[in-house]
C-alpha cells in the first residue's frame, strides 16, 4: 500500500502480538521477533500465537522470526514489548542492528530495579541518537484483536515520532492520542499494576462498590502524588494512560495483576498465585521498588505500604485493611491545595 512502512515488534507475548498483527492489518510490512526459535517457527507456520493468544489468526502481512538481523534490517519503527527484567539485554542486542533513524517505542510497563529506571530511560541510555517514545493505555490484547473500540497514548518529546506512530496504528477501532509527558505516561502504566493487585484482593474478599470506588480514587491520588515527585505532570493521570488504564486493570479479570490479587484475597500464597497465572505480573516486582523509592522520597503511599506488608511482610489482609481505614484523613484532591503535607 502507498506509504507502507517496515515495522518490527520485539517480543512474543500477547500485547506484542496484538500490536504486530494490528499494524500488519493496516497494510504495513511487519516482523515480530521472538527469542525462542521453536515458538517463532510454530507461530509463523500455524499463523497463531498458541501460547498467548490461541484462536486468533495472524494477518498475512506479519512475519514471525527469531532472526534479529532479518527483522530489523530496513525497519523504520521498532516496538519493544519485552518484560522489564529482560528489556535492557534485548535493547543491547538490537543496538548495532538498528537503522540510523529508526524510532524506538517501549510498550513495557515495568521498572528496572537498578536506579529505579523506566524502560524509556533504558532506551535513552542504550540507543543514543534514536527518537524514543512510550505506548501505554487501557489496552487488553484480546480486545484489540477483536477490533473493540480502543484508545491508547503515544508519548514522546519528538513530534515526528508521535505522528508516525499515530499513522501506522490508527484505525476506525483504534485511536492514538499524543502526549509530551513521556515519564508521566510511563509511570501511569507501571504504577497501576500495583493497585490492580489491591483491587483484586478486595474483590475476592467480597467488598462492595463503595469500597471499589474508594480504592480506585485513592489509587489515582497516590500514583499521581508519587509521579509528580519524579517530575511528571499530574494532569497526565486524568488521561487514558492514567485513570483510563487504572480503571481497566483494576476492574477486570483479564488483568494478570488483578488475578494475582484475587488469588491472594482467597487466601493463596504469592508463589501459588503467580504460578497459576503463568505469565509475568509486573505489579509484584513493582510494589517492592515503589515502596523503597517512596520511603526514600518521603512520599505518603498507604496502599503501596499495605500491599507490601501483605505480600512480603506476612501481615494478614484484614489487619492491613483495618490500618488503612484508621489512617490519616487528608485532602481529597490535593493538587487543588497550594500546600499539602501528604
Tab-separated table of C-alpha atoms in Angstrom:
chain	number	residue	atom	x	y	z
A	1	UNK	CA	0.000	0.000	0.000
A	2	UNK	CA	1.204	3.610	-0.563
A	3	UNK	CA	3.024	4.925	2.481
A	4	UNK	CA	3.529	1.483	3.999
A	5	UNK	CA	6.466	1.106	6.391
A	6	UNK	CA	8.549	-1.747	7.702
A	7	UNK	CA	7.665	-2.203	11.372
A	8	UNK	CA	9.269	-4.519	13.935
A	9	UNK	CA	7.774	-5.733	17.202
A	10	UNK	CA	10.196	-7.343	19.632
A	11	UNK	CA	8.536	-9.865	21.937
A	12	UNK	CA	6.262	-12.879	21.655
A	13	UNK	CA	3.725	-12.031	24.351
A	14	UNK	CA	0.065	-11.146	23.989
A	15	UNK	CA	0.390	-7.358	23.650
A	16	UNK	CA	3.365	-7.524	21.287
A	17	UNK	CA	1.442	-9.957	19.093
A	18	UNK	CA	-1.636	-7.725	19.145
A	19	UNK	CA	0.330	-4.641	18.080
A	20	UNK	CA	2.189	-6.597	15.395
A	21	UNK	CA	-0.977	-8.082	13.968
A	22	UNK	CA	-2.907	-4.814	14.174
A	23	UNK	CA	-0.146	-2.891	12.370
A	24	UNK	CA	0.046	-5.601	9.714
A	25	UNK	CA	-3.718	-5.342	9.255
A	26	UNK	CA	-3.188	-1.659	8.478
A	27	UNK	CA	-1.153	-2.718	5.442
A	28	UNK	CA	2.385	-2.405	6.761
A	29	UNK	CA	5.259	-4.862	6.370
A	30	UNK	CA	5.615	-6.199	9.914
A	31	UNK	CA	8.128	-8.541	11.513
A	32	UNK	CA	7.628	-9.930	15.001
A	33	UNK	CA	10.755	-11.196	16.731
A	34	UNK	CA	10.589	-13.975	19.301
A	35	UNK	CA	13.632	-15.077	21.268
A	36	UNK	CA	12.556	-18.733	21.226
A	37	UNK	CA	13.245	-20.189	17.772
A	38	UNK	CA	10.736	-23.026	18.147
A	39	UNK	CA	7.976	-20.647	19.212
A	40	UNK	CA	8.750	-18.354	16.275
A	41	UNK	CA	8.701	-21.220	13.771
A	42	UNK	CA	5.464	-22.658	15.138
A	43	UNK	CA	3.769	-19.259	15.162
A	44	UNK	CA	4.894	-18.475	11.605
A	45	UNK	CA	3.734	-21.857	10.329
A	46	UNK	CA	0.410	-22.078	12.171
A	47	UNK	CA	-0.406	-18.334	11.861
A	48	UNK	CA	-1.373	-18.361	15.527
A	49	UNK	CA	0.370	-17.448	18.804
A	50	UNK	CA	-0.948	-20.573	20.504
A	51	UNK	CA	0.707	-19.817	23.842
A	52	UNK	CA	-0.630	-16.320	24.477
A	53	UNK	CA	-3.468	-15.709	22.008
A	54	UNK	CA	-4.944	-19.051	20.954
A	55	UNK	CA	-7.695	-18.896	18.386
A	56	UNK	CA	-6.606	-15.668	16.662
A	57	UNK	CA	-5.367	-15.954	13.068
A	58	UNK	CA	-2.427	-13.681	12.259
A	59	UNK	CA	-2.501	-11.300	9.299
A	60	UNK	CA	-0.646	-12.356	6.155
A	61	UNK	CA	1.482	-9.188	6.290
A	62	UNK	CA	3.004	-10.341	9.599
A	63	UNK	CA	6.167	-12.448	9.517
A	64	UNK	CA	7.415	-14.119	12.704
A	65	UNK	CA	11.117	-14.832	13.142
A	66	UNK	CA	13.847	-15.458	15.713
A	67	UNK	CA	16.426	-13.746	13.461
A	68	UNK	CA	17.033	-10.229	14.832
A	69	UNK	CA	19.059	-9.115	11.847
A	70	UNK	CA	16.380	-10.145	9.380
A	71	UNK	CA	13.693	-8.435	11.426
A	72	UNK	CA	15.492	-5.113	11.945
A	73	UNK	CA	17.007	-4.542	8.505
A	74	UNK	CA	15.231	-1.567	6.963
A	75	UNK	CA	12.862	-1.093	9.909
A	76	UNK	CA	11.581	2.456	10.448
A	77	UNK	CA	9.759	1.814	13.729
A	78	UNK	CA	10.657	-0.709	16.426
A	79	UNK	CA	8.218	-1.552	19.235
A	80	UNK	CA	9.904	-3.155	22.250
A	81	UNK	CA	7.358	-5.406	24.003
A	82	UNK	CA	9.758	-7.209	26.332
A	83	UNK	CA	9.205	-7.787	30.094
A	84	UNK	CA	11.204	-5.362	32.231
A	85	UNK	CA	13.628	-7.985	33.573
A	86	UNK	CA	14.890	-8.771	30.041
A	87	UNK	CA	14.351	-5.347	28.497
A	88	UNK	CA	17.881	-3.944	28.699
A	89	UNK	CA	19.594	-7.101	27.445
A	90	UNK	CA	17.392	-7.205	24.338
A	91	UNK	CA	17.916	-3.488	23.683
A	92	UNK	CA	21.683	-4.043	23.873
A	93	UNK	CA	21.334	-6.811	21.275
A	94	UNK	CA	19.476	-4.636	18.806
A	95	UNK	CA	21.743	-1.590	19.147
A	96	UNK	CA	24.200	-2.488	16.356
A	97	UNK	CA	21.391	-3.704	14.077
A	98	UNK	CA	19.117	-0.652	14.096
A	99	UNK	CA	18.773	1.645	11.122
A	100	UNK	CA	20.311	5.059	11.968
A	101	UNK	CA	16.998	6.934	12.058
A	102	UNK	CA	14.768	4.181	13.434
A	103	UNK	CA	12.270	5.279	16.061
A	104	UNK	CA	12.043	3.015	19.120
A	105	UNK	CA	8.855	2.672	21.171
A	106	UNK	CA	8.552	0.925	24.522
A	107	UNK	CA	5.288	-0.834	25.346
A	108	UNK	CA	6.606	-2.460	28.546
A	109	UNK	CA	5.003	-1.498	31.856
A	110	UNK	CA	7.685	-2.061	34.428
A	111	UNK	CA	10.698	-0.583	36.228
A	112	UNK	CA	14.303	-1.763	36.314
A	113	UNK	CA	15.494	-2.112	39.939
A	114	UNK	CA	18.920	-0.577	39.364
A	115	UNK	CA	18.410	3.149	39.790
A	116	UNK	CA	14.603	2.922	39.558
A	117	UNK	CA	14.971	3.117	35.780
A	118	UNK	CA	11.970	3.328	33.444
A	119	UNK	CA	12.035	1.406	30.184
A	120	UNK	CA	12.269	4.549	28.041
A	121	UNK	CA	15.225	5.666	30.150
A	122	UNK	CA	16.927	2.386	29.262
A	123	UNK	CA	16.290	3.199	25.599
A	124	UNK	CA	17.815	6.649	26.111
A	125	UNK	CA	20.892	5.184	27.771
A	126	UNK	CA	21.475	2.387	25.263
A	127	UNK	CA	20.267	3.919	21.980
A	128	UNK	CA	21.635	7.448	21.947
A	129	UNK	CA	20.534	9.433	18.898
A	130	UNK	CA	17.376	7.433	18.251
A	131	UNK	CA	13.975	9.064	18.824
A	132	UNK	CA	12.247	7.402	21.796
A	133	UNK	CA	8.579	7.012	22.714
A	134	UNK	CA	6.255	5.159	25.086
A	135	UNK	CA	2.966	3.497	24.127
A	136	UNK	CA	0.603	2.985	27.050
A	137	UNK	CA	-3.095	2.911	27.830
A	138	UNK	CA	-6.099	0.730	28.692
A	139	UNK	CA	-5.309	-1.906	26.068
A	140	UNK	CA	-6.116	-5.582	26.582
A	141	UNK	CA	-4.569	-7.529	23.715
A	142	UNK	CA	-7.574	-9.769	23.057
A	143	UNK	CA	-9.923	-6.830	22.679
A	144	UNK	CA	-7.556	-5.084	20.262
A	145	UNK	CA	-7.548	-8.194	18.083
A	146	UNK	CA	-11.338	-8.354	18.312
A	147	UNK	CA	-11.483	-4.801	16.923
A	148	UNK	CA	-13.134	-3.472	20.063
A	149	UNK	CA	-13.143	0.343	20.232
A	150	UNK	CA	-9.862	1.192	21.976
A	151	UNK	CA	-7.767	4.257	22.786
A	152	UNK	CA	-4.071	4.479	23.627
A	153	UNK	CA	-1.393	7.119	24.188
A	154	UNK	CA	1.899	7.647	22.373
A	155	UNK	CA	4.222	9.860	24.412
A	156	UNK	CA	7.426	11.449	23.179
A	157	UNK	CA	9.228	14.768	23.013
A	158	UNK	CA	9.701	14.002	19.298
A	159	UNK	CA	6.585	15.171	17.451
A	160	UNK	CA	7.598	13.426	14.221
A	161	UNK	CA	7.745	10.075	16.008
A	162	UNK	CA	4.359	10.689	17.652
A	163	UNK	CA	2.830	11.433	14.252
A	164	UNK	CA	4.457	8.398	12.654
A	165	UNK	CA	3.108	6.028	15.318
A	166	UNK	CA	-0.341	7.586	15.062
A	167	UNK	CA	-0.296	6.998	11.312
A	168	UNK	CA	0.679	3.314	11.476
A	169	UNK	CA	-1.627	2.358	14.352
A	170	UNK	CA	-4.753	4.463	13.906
A	171	UNK	CA	-7.847	2.780	12.516
A	172	UNK	CA	-11.649	3.035	12.839
A	173	UNK	CA	-11.388	0.962	16.044
A	174	UNK	CA	-8.044	2.184	17.461
A	175	UNK	CA	-7.479	5.832	18.433
A	176	UNK	CA	-3.966	7.017	19.268
A	177	UNK	CA	-3.612	10.187	21.339
A	178	UNK	CA	-0.344	12.123	21.635
A	179	UNK	CA	1.363	13.360	24.805
A	180	UNK	CA	4.719	15.019	25.559
A	181	UNK	CA	4.862	13.811	29.193
A	182	UNK	CA	6.700	10.567	28.500
A	183	UNK	CA	7.605	9.843	32.134
A	184	UNK	CA	4.070	10.547	33.348
A	185	UNK	CA	2.556	8.215	30.766
A	186	UNK	CA	5.130	5.534	31.524
A	187	UNK	CA	4.746	5.818	35.286
A	188	UNK	CA	0.983	5.513	34.943
A	189	UNK	CA	1.412	2.235	33.092
A	190	UNK	CA	3.812	0.838	35.677
A	191	UNK	CA	2.134	2.042	38.869
A	192	UNK	CA	-1.416	0.938	38.061
A	193	UNK	CA	-0.290	-2.706	38.239
A	194	UNK	CA	0.209	-2.310	41.982
A	195	UNK	CA	-3.342	-1.128	42.511
A	196	UNK	CA	-4.766	-3.866	40.312
A	197	UNK	CA	-3.413	-6.361	42.842
A	198	UNK	CA	-5.049	-4.390	45.664
A	199	UNK	CA	-8.394	-4.279	43.861
A	200	UNK	CA	-8.260	-7.984	43.025
A	201	UNK	CA	-7.704	-8.776	46.697
A	202	UNK	CA	-10.634	-6.550	47.693
A	203	UNK	CA	-12.960	-8.214	45.190
A	204	UNK	CA	-12.055	-11.701	46.434
A	205	UNK	CA	-12.858	-10.605	49.967
A	206	UNK	CA	-16.381	-9.615	48.937
A	207	UNK	CA	-16.114	-5.839	49.219
A	208	UNK	CA	-18.808	-3.682	47.625
A	209	UNK	CA	-18.893	-0.941	45.017
A	210	UNK	CA	-18.325	1.781	47.632
A	211	UNK	CA	-15.015	0.165	48.502
A	212	UNK	CA	-14.077	-0.272	44.854
A	213	UNK	CA	-14.759	3.396	44.112
A	214	UNK	CA	-12.708	4.492	47.120
A	215	UNK	CA	-9.785	2.249	46.177
A	216	UNK	CA	-9.723	3.449	42.571
A	217	UNK	CA	-9.879	7.098	43.557
A	218	UNK	CA	-7.255	6.892	46.284
A	219	UNK	CA	-5.047	4.807	43.979
A	220	UNK	CA	-5.170	7.615	41.422
A	221	UNK	CA	-4.290	10.186	44.089
A	222	UNK	CA	-1.427	8.049	45.365
A	223	UNK	CA	0.138	7.248	41.994
A	224	UNK	CA	-0.089	10.842	40.754
A	225	UNK	CA	1.409	12.154	44.015
A	226	UNK	CA	4.368	9.817	43.599
A	227	UNK	CA	4.836	10.562	39.892
A	228	UNK	CA	4.860	14.322	40.445
A	229	UNK	CA	7.799	13.875	42.824
A	230	UNK	CA	9.633	12.271	39.895
A	231	UNK	CA	8.838	15.138	37.525
A	232	UNK	CA	5.599	14.028	35.861
A	233	UNK	CA	2.633	16.296	35.133
A	234	UNK	CA	-0.325	15.455	37.427
A	235	UNK	CA	-2.778	16.231	34.611
A	236	UNK	CA	-1.390	13.271	32.646
A	237	UNK	CA	-3.095	10.994	35.166
A	238	UNK	CA	-6.509	12.284	34.122
A	239	UNK	CA	-5.984	10.726	30.682
A	240	UNK	CA	-6.064	7.263	29.156
A	241	UNK	CA	-2.610	6.282	30.415
A	242	UNK	CA	-3.559	7.282	33.963
A	243	UNK	CA	-7.146	6.906	35.134
A	244	UNK	CA	-8.115	5.016	31.968
A	245	UNK	CA	-5.532	2.268	32.415
A	246	UNK	CA	-6.150	2.215	36.165
A	247	UNK	CA	-9.881	1.558	35.737
A	248	UNK	CA	-9.310	-1.168	33.156
A	249	UNK	CA	-6.637	-3.033	35.098
A	250	UNK	CA	-8.344	-2.727	38.473
A	251	UNK	CA	-11.782	-3.963	37.385
A	252	UNK	CA	-11.188	-6.886	35.026
A	253	UNK	CA	-10.044	-10.460	35.496
A	254	UNK	CA	-8.296	-10.194	32.121
A	255	UNK	CA	-5.606	-8.335	34.075
A	256	UNK	CA	-2.813	-10.628	35.311
A	257	UNK	CA	-2.166	-8.363	38.281
A	258	UNK	CA	-5.837	-8.336	39.250
A	259	UNK	CA	-5.923	-12.138	39.108
A	260	UNK	CA	-2.847	-12.397	41.345
A	261	UNK	CA	-4.549	-10.131	43.875
A	262	UNK	CA	-7.785	-12.097	43.644
A	263	UNK	CA	-5.964	-15.346	44.402
A	264	UNK	CA	-4.216	-13.790	47.402
A	265	UNK	CA	-7.556	-12.444	48.609
A	266	UNK	CA	-8.844	-16.018	48.567
A	267	UNK	CA	-6.026	-16.996	50.914
A	268	UNK	CA	-3.486	-18.390	48.455
A	269	UNK	CA	0.219	-17.669	48.802
A	270	UNK	CA	2.038	-15.307	46.449
A	271	UNK	CA	4.083	-18.054	44.774
A	272	UNK	CA	0.974	-20.140	44.123
A	273	UNK	CA	-0.904	-17.139	42.729
A	274	UNK	CA	1.920	-16.300	40.329
A	275	UNK	CA	2.263	-19.919	39.216
A	276	UNK	CA	-1.455	-20.149	38.427
A	277	UNK	CA	-1.302	-17.046	36.219
A	278	UNK	CA	1.537	-18.469	34.117
A	279	UNK	CA	2.594	-15.029	32.831
A	280	UNK	CA	4.549	-12.084	34.205
A	281	UNK	CA	2.578	-9.935	36.669
A	282	UNK	CA	4.740	-6.800	36.719
A	283	UNK	CA	2.979	-5.339	39.753
A	284	UNK	CA	4.534	-7.878	42.144
A	285	UNK	CA	8.036	-6.607	41.437
A	286	UNK	CA	6.921	-3.001	41.031
A	287	UNK	CA	5.465	-2.768	44.544
A	288	UNK	CA	8.881	-3.565	46.054
A	289	UNK	CA	10.601	-0.887	44.001
A	290	UNK	CA	7.945	1.765	44.556
A	291	UNK	CA	7.807	1.136	48.314
A	292	UNK	CA	11.562	1.617	48.534
A	293	UNK	CA	11.503	4.754	46.371
A	294	UNK	CA	8.511	6.243	48.201
A	295	UNK	CA	10.279	5.778	51.530
A	296	UNK	CA	13.389	7.399	50.090
A	297	UNK	CA	11.398	10.401	48.805
A	298	UNK	CA	9.110	10.543	51.878
A	299	UNK	CA	6.002	10.223	49.687
A	300	UNK	CA	2.877	9.082	51.533
A	301	UNK	CA	1.642	5.889	49.812
A	302	UNK	CA	-0.506	3.889	52.258
A	303	UNK	CA	-1.878	1.460	49.660
A	304	UNK	CA	1.619	0.595	48.442
A	305	UNK	CA	2.810	0.144	52.019
A	306	UNK	CA	-0.207	-2.008	52.844
A	307	UNK	CA	0.232	-4.258	49.835
A	308	UNK	CA	3.940	-4.616	50.558
A	309	UNK	CA	3.072	-5.698	54.101
A	310	UNK	CA	0.717	-8.399	52.789
A	311	UNK	CA	2.990	-9.726	50.042
A	312	UNK	CA	6.387	-9.555	51.708
A	313	UNK	CA	5.978	-8.944	55.449
A	314	UNK	CA	3.449	-11.644	56.291
A	315	UNK	CA	0.693	-9.367	57.601
A	316	UNK	CA	-2.900	-10.626	57.212
A	317	UNK	CA	-5.001	-8.790	54.644
A	318	UNK	CA	-7.732	-7.989	57.177
A	319	UNK	CA	-5.241	-6.388	59.560
A	320	UNK	CA	-3.760	-4.218	56.813
A	321	UNK	CA	-7.231	-3.160	55.649
A	322	UNK	CA	-8.124	-2.088	59.200
A	323	UNK	CA	-4.962	0.005	59.499
A	324	UNK	CA	-5.682	1.697	56.157
A	325	UNK	CA	-9.156	2.734	57.293
A	326	UNK	CA	-7.749	4.129	60.547
A	327	UNK	CA	-5.033	6.122	58.780
A	328	UNK	CA	-4.751	9.831	58.224
A	329	UNK	CA	-7.670	11.609	56.557
A	330	UNK	CA	-6.333	14.480	54.455
A	331	UNK	CA	-7.351	16.436	51.357
A	332	UNK	CA	-9.468	14.662	48.757
A	333	UNK	CA	-7.934	16.357	45.698
A	334	UNK	CA	-4.577	17.503	46.927
A	335	UNK	CA	-3.360	19.342	43.834
A	336	UNK	CA	-6.114	21.912	44.399
A	337	UNK	CA	-4.392	22.857	47.665
A	338	UNK	CA	-1.328	25.083	47.440
A	339	UNK	CA	0.470	23.441	50.351
A	340	UNK	CA	-0.129	19.855	51.393
A	341	UNK	CA	1.602	17.538	53.779
A	342	UNK	CA	0.566	14.181	52.392
